[in-house]
Amino acid sequence: AMERFAQRQILRPLEAIDLAAVMQEAEQEALQNLRSEGITPDRAAIARRLVGARLHGQEAVVWVEADATPAAESIRTAFTRQFTQLYGYPPPARGLEVESVRVVARELPRPRTHTPNSPHAPDAPRIAPTRPAAPNPTELPIIDRETLAPGASLVGPAIIAESHATTILDRDWRLHVDEAAALILQRIATPTAPAAPPQAIPELLTARLTAIAGDMGETLRRTAFSTNIKDRLDFSCAVLDADGSLVVNAPHIPVHLGALGLCVRLVNAALDMQPGDAVVTNHPAFGGSHLPDVTVISPVFVDGHRVAFVASRAHHAEIGGIRPGSMSPTARSLSEEGVVIPPLHLVKDGTPHLDAFRTLLQSGPFPSRAVEENLADIQAQLAANARGVDAVTRLAINHGTSLLTAISSLRAGSTARVLDSLRRFSGQPLDAQAVLDDGSTINVRVLQQADRWTIHIAASPAAIDTTQQGAASPHPFNLNAPLGVVRSAVMYILRCLAGGELPLNEGILDAVDLRVAPGMLNPTFPDDPAHCPAVSGGNVETSQRLVDALLTCFGVAACSQGTMNNVVFGNSDFGYYETVCGGAGAGPGFNGAHAVHTHMTNTRITDPEILELRYPVRLDRFSVRRGSGGTGQFRGGDGVIRCYTFLTPVSLSLLTQNRMQGPHGAAGGNNGAPGEQQLTLPGGVPHMLPSSAAIDLPINATLTLQTPGGGGWGYR
């Protein structure tokens, strides 16, 4: 049946509009649209009336069914029901606004004539077609869709043919034609499926858990407010066991995922989590990576027993701090990077506590500049977690101890896989060093004793803060990497060595004894954020250089660009953040890829159209930086050139690496080209900017970013 719709954009508070009048106007338009297609008035009717409502300040719309004369109270009740189903808790006491109204008009079925003895006439007995002994497509009865009037029914197998579709009615299914002439198919008997072999059950359940994490991520993407989450996909979702150990994740951001297990365990030890709860934090002392990465954790209970956790971590483009974007290169303490969120209940026993979260975002010496955006994205994370809790609960109820066995099997299998991959390095000296652009060093040594492998990691800042002398001194600025970030880098490399399909999980780290010296890569965090070291660059840049050191240590590939090329700009009205792709390192038997995100990040880069539509910036150039990859038997991938012109005064922050030297080649391959960034002020000449820079720009200033190429592999 033909359908046509009409829509009215409202964008006004619910109580301030006459919904009945708007609905009536939309109904008339929808019916007129049908009439314009030749449908007579007696064959046209309204099929659905929908109201798109949302909380004030939220971008995501919740669609609710309405009647011809909708009252504000009925819409609010329906919204509450839909909102609770989506997010897992009732909506907060905030204003409700109507984004739009949509009406769908549908063509009624044409009057049909039937032979008196037709088995498909409404008043005739319902009989199933004869089933041949060995049916195949040519032996099934073929029924013309036009002969099926409302009320008709039949049992398969059969083929229902029409001009634009074919419906296959299988065995053990019944077809019924409803009053709108739609075909309703219903299973009348469940075929007995062969039982899965016992050895396949853990694999099947692992796949189910992985799909749940992926579904959480898609829910987060669809319901988020910010470009950073919706378009750049800077988020991660995971399922963890009852003790808070990472079980599976979707293929999201590697730098997030190794830290999630540590985060959940530390938060669970600090704060009691019960059914219906959701807890938020971004504190590095509790497994956070850096302040813009905000984590929401929800426990999963079945029959009063905790069986799992689900968690989502998303990068909020603004969380406060001394500069817009919350990633200032000049920050010397955690408090200067933004609002520090210790473990805090967002939802307690099903009741939201978002007002307390709002108050926290607005407090402190450097509060968030985008509180409403923060709240909207947090609600999207809650929606993702609610989706995960529901799915894991159903899985646990249906499979019970089989699920626990699958989790144990996955962890043990991952450990065995990693140990097997490490055996090829037995007897080799394994150590390497990476030097950051400011002269700070990262040292890695891998030792084997019998079947036990130990990874020693230490770092030394180039400039030791005179107030904190000694080997355990943190970096004076923001290149400190919390322990969770270090664990993520090591887990990522071990996962790469193992090869094949292996979900990131805690079993990977069970294969090694990880020892991280206190200091720049394992800083301590006092209670007062003003006395905690800054960490934003450690999460995005130090992590990449640690991966370089680990790759060099194992000698499996040349270094990739070794940086996320963080570009942050904004002012009091907005904040924007993106990471820029570069060249991948080559390896034995393959060239490096051009213009890709590598290693600890796999976010997208914002499309030029989206960037220019939502922010006061013009993208003048975005192209491959030809020839920037290192030469060798196999070439490193090329970086990119990305040129921005700012159409309003902004504060610009840059956090990058590999500007002093290019990414290292391996096995005789040459280094990739180092990156560089040039700033051109209106009427001025281009001048180079350092690896890390913080500068206030006038209107029409231009930034040209050239990202590093990957290292080459082997002699030519």
CSV table of N, CA, C and O in Angstrom, one decimal, residues 320-384:
chain,number,residue,atom,x,y,z
A,320,GLY,N,36.5,21.6,30.5
A,320,GLY,CA,37.1,22.7,31.4
A,320,GLY,C,38.6,22.8,31.1
A,320,GLY,O,39.1,22.3,30.1
A,321,GLY,N,39.3,23.5,32.1
A,321,GLY,CA,40.7,23.6,32.0
A,321,GLY,C,41.1,25.0,31.6
A,321,GLY,O,40.2,25.9,31.3
A,322,ILE,N,42.4,25.3,31.5
A,322,ILE,CA,42.9,26.7,31.3
A,322,ILE,C,42.7,27.1,29.8
A,322,ILE,O,42.8,28.3,29.5
A,323,ARG,N,42.5,26.1,28.9
A,323,ARG,CA,42.3,26.5,27.5
A,323,ARG,C,41.1,25.7,26.9
A,323,ARG,O,40.9,24.5,27.4
A,324,PRO,N,40.4,26.2,26.0
A,324,PRO,CA,39.3,25.5,25.3
A,324,PRO,C,39.8,24.1,24.8
A,324,PRO,O,40.9,24.0,24.2
A,325,GLY,N,39.0,23.1,24.9
A,325,GLY,CA,39.4,21.8,24.5
A,325,GLY,C,40.0,20.9,25.5
A,325,GLY,O,40.2,19.7,25.3
A,326,SER,N,40.4,21.5,26.7
A,326,SER,CA,40.8,20.7,27.8
A,326,SER,C,42.1,19.9,27.6
A,326,SER,O,42.2,18.8,28.2
A,327,MET,N,42.9,20.3,26.7
A,327,MET,CA,44.2,19.6,26.4
A,327,MET,C,45.3,20.6,26.3
A,327,MET,O,46.0,20.6,25.3
A,328,SER,N,45.5,21.5,27.2
A,328,SER,CA,46.4,22.5,27.1
A,328,SER,C,47.9,22.0,27.2
A,328,SER,O,48.2,21.3,28.1
A,329,PRO,N,48.7,22.4,26.2
A,329,PRO,CA,50.1,22.0,26.3
A,329,PRO,C,50.9,22.6,27.5
A,329,PRO,O,51.9,22.1,27.8
A,330,THR,N,50.3,23.7,28.0
A,330,THR,CA,51.1,24.4,29.1
A,330,THR,C,50.6,24.0,30.5
A,330,THR,O,51.1,24.5,31.5
A,331,ALA,N,49.6,23.1,30.5
A,331,ALA,CA,49.1,22.7,31.9
A,331,ALA,C,50.2,22.0,32.7
A,331,ALA,O,50.9,21.1,32.1
A,332,ARG,N,50.2,22.3,33.9
A,332,ARG,CA,51.2,21.7,34.8
A,332,ARG,C,50.6,20.8,35.9
A,332,ARG,O,51.3,20.2,36.6
A,333,SER,N,49.3,20.9,36.0
A,333,SER,CA,48.6,20.1,37.0
A,333,SER,C,47.3,19.6,36.4
A,333,SER,O,46.8,20.1,35.4
A,334,LEU,N,46.7,18.6,37.0
A,334,LEU,CA,45.5,18.0,36.6
A,334,LEU,C,44.3,19.0,36.6
A,334,LEU,O,43.5,19.0,35.7
A,335,SER,N,44.3,19.8,37.6
A,335,SER,CA,43.2,20.8,37.8
A,335,SER,C,43.2,21.8,36.6
A,335,SER,O,42.2,22.3,36.3
A,336,GLU,N,44.4,22.1,36.1
A,336,GLU,CA,44.5,23.0,35.0
A,336,GLU,C,44.0,22.4,33.6
A,336,GLU,O,43.7,23.1,32.7
A,337,GLU,N,43.8,21.1,33.6
A,337,GLU,CA,43.3,20.4,32.4
A,337,GLU,C,41.8,20.3,32.4
A,337,GLU,O,41.2,19.9,31.3
A,338,GLY,N,41.1,20.6,33.5
A,338,GLY,CA,39.7,20.5,33.5
A,338,GLY,C,39.1,20.1,34.8
A,338,GLY,O,39.7,20.0,35.8
A,339,VAL,N,37.8,19.7,34.7
A,339,VAL,CA,37.0,19.2,35.9
A,339,VAL,C,37.4,17.8,36.1
A,339,VAL,O,37.3,16.9,35.3
A,340,VAL,N,37.9,17.5,37.3
A,340,VAL,CA,38.2,16.2,37.8
A,340,VAL,C,37.0,15.5,38.4
A,340,VAL,O,36.4,16.1,39.4
A,341,ILE,N,36.6,14.4,37.9
A,341,ILE,CA,35.4,13.7,38.3
A,341,ILE,C,35.8,12.4,39.1
A,341,ILE,O,36.2,11.4,38.5
A,342,PRO,N,35.8,12.5,40.4
A,342,PRO,CA,36.0,11.2,41.2
A,342,PRO,C,34.8,10.3,41.0
A,342,PRO,O,33.8,10.7,40.4
A,343,PRO,N,34.9,9.0,41.3
A,343,PRO,CA,33.7,8.1,41.1
A,343,PRO,C,32.5,8.7,41.8
A,343,PRO,O,32.5,9.1,42.9
A,344,LEU,N,31.4,8.9,40.9
A,344,LEU,CA,30.2,9.6,41.3
A,344,LEU,C,29.0,8.8,40.7
A,344,LEU,O,29.0,8.5,39.6
A,345,HIS,N,28.0,8.7,41.5
A,345,HIS,CA,26.7,8.0,41.0
A,345,HIS,C,26.0,9.0,40.1
A,345,HIS,O,25.6,10.0,40.5
A,346,LEU,N,25.9,8.5,38.8
A,346,LEU,CA,24.9,9.2,37.9
A,346,LEU,C,23.5,8.8,38.1
A,346,LEU,O,22.6,9.5,38.0
A,347,VAL,N,23.4,7.5,38.4
A,347,VAL,CA,22.1,6.9,38.6
A,347,VAL,C,22.3,6.0,39.8
A,347,VAL,O,23.2,5.2,39.9
A,348,LYS,N,21.3,6.1,40.8
A,348,LYS,CA,21.4,5.3,42.0
A,348,LYS,C,20.0,4.6,42.2
A,348,LYS,O,19.0,5.2,42.3
A,349,ASP,N,20.0,3.2,42.1
A,349,ASP,CA,18.8,2.5,42.3
A,349,ASP,C,17.8,2.9,41.3
A,349,ASP,O,16.6,3.0,41.6
A,350,GLY,N,18.2,3.2,40.0
A,350,GLY,CA,17.3,3.6,39.0
A,350,GLY,C,16.9,5.1,39.0
A,350,GLY,O,16.2,5.5,38.1
A,351,THR,N,17.3,5.8,40.0
A,351,THR,CA,17.0,7.3,40.0
A,351,THR,C,18.2,8.1,39.6
A,351,THR,O,19.3,8.0,40.1
A,352,PRO,N,18.0,9.0,38.6
A,352,PRO,CA,19.1,9.7,38.1
A,352,PRO,C,19.5,10.8,39.0
A,352,PRO,O,18.7,11.4,39.8
A,353,HIS,N,20.8,11.2,39.1
A,353,HIS,CA,21.4,12.2,39.9
A,353,HIS,C,22.2,13.2,39.0
A,353,HIS,O,23.4,13.5,39.3
A,354,LEU,N,21.6,13.6,37.9
A,354,LEU,CA,22.4,14.4,36.9
A,354,LEU,C,22.6,15.8,37.4
A,354,LEU,O,23.5,16.5,37.0
A,355,ASP,N,21.8,16.3,38.3
A,355,ASP,CA,22.0,17.6,38.9
A,355,ASP,C,23.3,17.7,39.6
A,355,ASP,O,24.0,18.7,39.5
A,356,ALA,N,23.7,16.7,40.3
A,356,ALA,CA,24.9,16.7,41.1
A,356,ALA,C,26.1,16.7,40.1
A,356,ALA,O,27.1,17.3,40.3
A,357,PHE,N,25.9,15.9,39.0
A,357,PHE,CA,27.0,15.9,37.9
A,357,PHE,C,27.1,17.3,37.3
A,357,PHE,O,28.2,17.8,37.0
A,358,ARG,N,25.9,18.0,37.0
A,358,ARG,CA,26.0,19.3,36.4
A,358,ARG,C,26.7,20.3,37.4
A,358,ARG,O,27.5,21.1,36.9
A,359,THR,N,26.4,20.2,38.7
A,359,THR,CA,27.0,21.1,39.6
A,359,THR,C,28.6,20.9,39.6
A,359,THR,O,29.3,21.9,39.7
A,360,LEU,N,29.0,19.6,39.5
A,360,LEU,CA,30.4,19.4,39.5
A,360,LEU,C,31.1,20.0,38.2
A,360,LEU,O,32.2,20.5,38.3
A,361,LEU,N,30.4,19.8,37.1
A,361,LEU,CA,30.9,20.4,35.8
A,361,LEU,C,31.1,21.9,35.9
A,361,LEU,O,31.9,22.5,35.2
A,362,GLN,N,30.2,22.5,36.7
A,362,GLN,CA,30.2,24.0,36.8
A,362,GLN,C,31.1,24.5,37.9
A,362,GLN,O,31.2,25.7,38.1
A,363,SER,N,31.8,23.6,38.6
A,363,SER,CA,32.6,24.0,39.8
A,363,SER,C,34.0,23.9,39.5
A,363,SER,O,34.5,23.5,38.4
A,364,GLY,N,34.8,24.3,40.5
A,364,GLY,CA,36.3,24.2,40.4
A,364,GLY,C,36.9,25.4,39.8
A,364,GLY,O,36.2,26.3,39.3
A,365,PRO,N,38.2,25.5,39.7
A,365,PRO,CA,38.8,26.7,39.2
A,365,PRO,C,38.7,26.9,37.7
A,365,PRO,O,38.7,28.0,37.2
A,366,PHE,N,38.5,25.8,37.0
A,366,PHE,CA,38.3,25.9,35.5
A,366,PHE,C,37.2,25.0,35.0
A,366,PHE,O,37.4,23.9,34.5
A,367,PRO,N,35.9,25.4,35.2
A,367,PRO,CA,34.8,24.6,34.9
A,367,PRO,C,34.6,24.4,33.4
A,367,PRO,O,35.2,25.0,32.5
A,368,SER,N,33.7,23.5,33.0
A,368,SER,CA,33.5,23.1,31.6
A,368,SER,C,32.8,24.3,31.0
A,368,SER,O,32.0,25.0,31.5
A,369,ARG,N,33.1,24.5,29.7
A,369,ARG,CA,32.5,25.6,28.9
A,369,ARG,C,31.3,25.1,28.1
A,369,ARG,O,30.7,25.8,27.4
A,370,ALA,N,31.0,23.8,28.2
A,370,ALA,CA,29.9,23.2,27.4
A,370,ALA,C,29.2,22.2,28.3
A,370,ALA,O,29.1,21.0,27.9
A,371,VAL,N,28.6,22.6,29.3
A,371,VAL,CA,27.9,21.7,30.3
A,371,VAL,C,26.8,21.0,29.7
A,371,VAL,O,26.6,19.8,29.9
A,372,GLU,N,26.0,21.7,28.9
A,372,GLU,CA,24.8,21.0,28.3
A,372,GLU,C,25.2,19.9,27.3
A,372,GLU,O,24.6,18.9,27.2
A,373,GLU,N,26.3,20.2,26.5
A,373,GLU,CA,26.8,19.2,25.6
A,373,GLU,C,27.4,18.0,26.4
A,373,GLU,O,27.2,16.8,26.1
A,374,ASN,N,28.1,18.3,27.5
A,374,ASN,CA,28.5,17.2,28.4
A,374,ASN,C,27.4,16.3,28.9
A,374,ASN,O,27.4,15.1,28.8
A,375,LEU,N,26.3,16.9,29.3
A,375,LEU,CA,25.1,16.2,29.8
A,375,LEU,C,24.5,15.4,28.7
A,375,LEU,O,24.1,14.2,29.0
A,376,ALA,N,24.4,16.0,27.6
A,376,ALA,CA,23.7,15.2,26.5
A,376,ALA,C,24.6,14.0,26.1
A,376,ALA,O,24.0,12.9,25.9
A,377,ASP,N,25.9,14.1,26.1
A,377,ASP,CA,26.7,13.0,25.8
A,377,ASP,C,26.8,11.9,26.9
A,377,ASP,O,26.8,10.7,26.6
A,378,ILE,N,26.7,12.4,28.1
A,378,ILE,CA,26.6,11.5,29.2
A,378,ILE,C,25.3,10.7,29.2
A,378,ILE,O,25.3,9.5,29.4
A,379,GLN,N,24.2,11.3,28.8
A,379,GLN,CA,23.0,10.6,28.6
A,379,GLN,C,23.1,9.5,27.5
A,379,GLN,O,22.5,8.4,27.6
A,380,ALA,N,23.9,9.8,26.5
A,380,ALA,CA,24.1,8.9,25.4
A,380,ALA,C,24.9,7.7,25.9
A,380,ALA,O,24.6,6.5,25.6
A,381,GLN,N,25.9,7.9,26.8
A,381,GLN,CA,26.6,6.9,27.4
A,381,GLN,C,25.7,6.0,28.3
A,381,GLN,O,25.8,4.8,28.4
A,382,LEU,N,24.8,6.7,29.1
A,382,LEU,CA,23.9,5.9,29.9
A,382,LEU,C,23.0,5.0,29.0
A,382,LEU,O,22.6,3.9,29.4
A,383,ALA,N,22.6,5.5,27.9
A,383,ALA,CA,21.7,4.7,27.0
A,383,ALA,C,22.5,3.5,26.5
A,383,ALA,O,22.0,2.4,26.4
A,384,ALA,N,23.8,3.7,26.1
A,384,ALA,CA,24.6,2.6,25.7
A,384,ALA,C,24.8,1.6,26.8
A,384,ALA,O,24.7,0.3,26.5
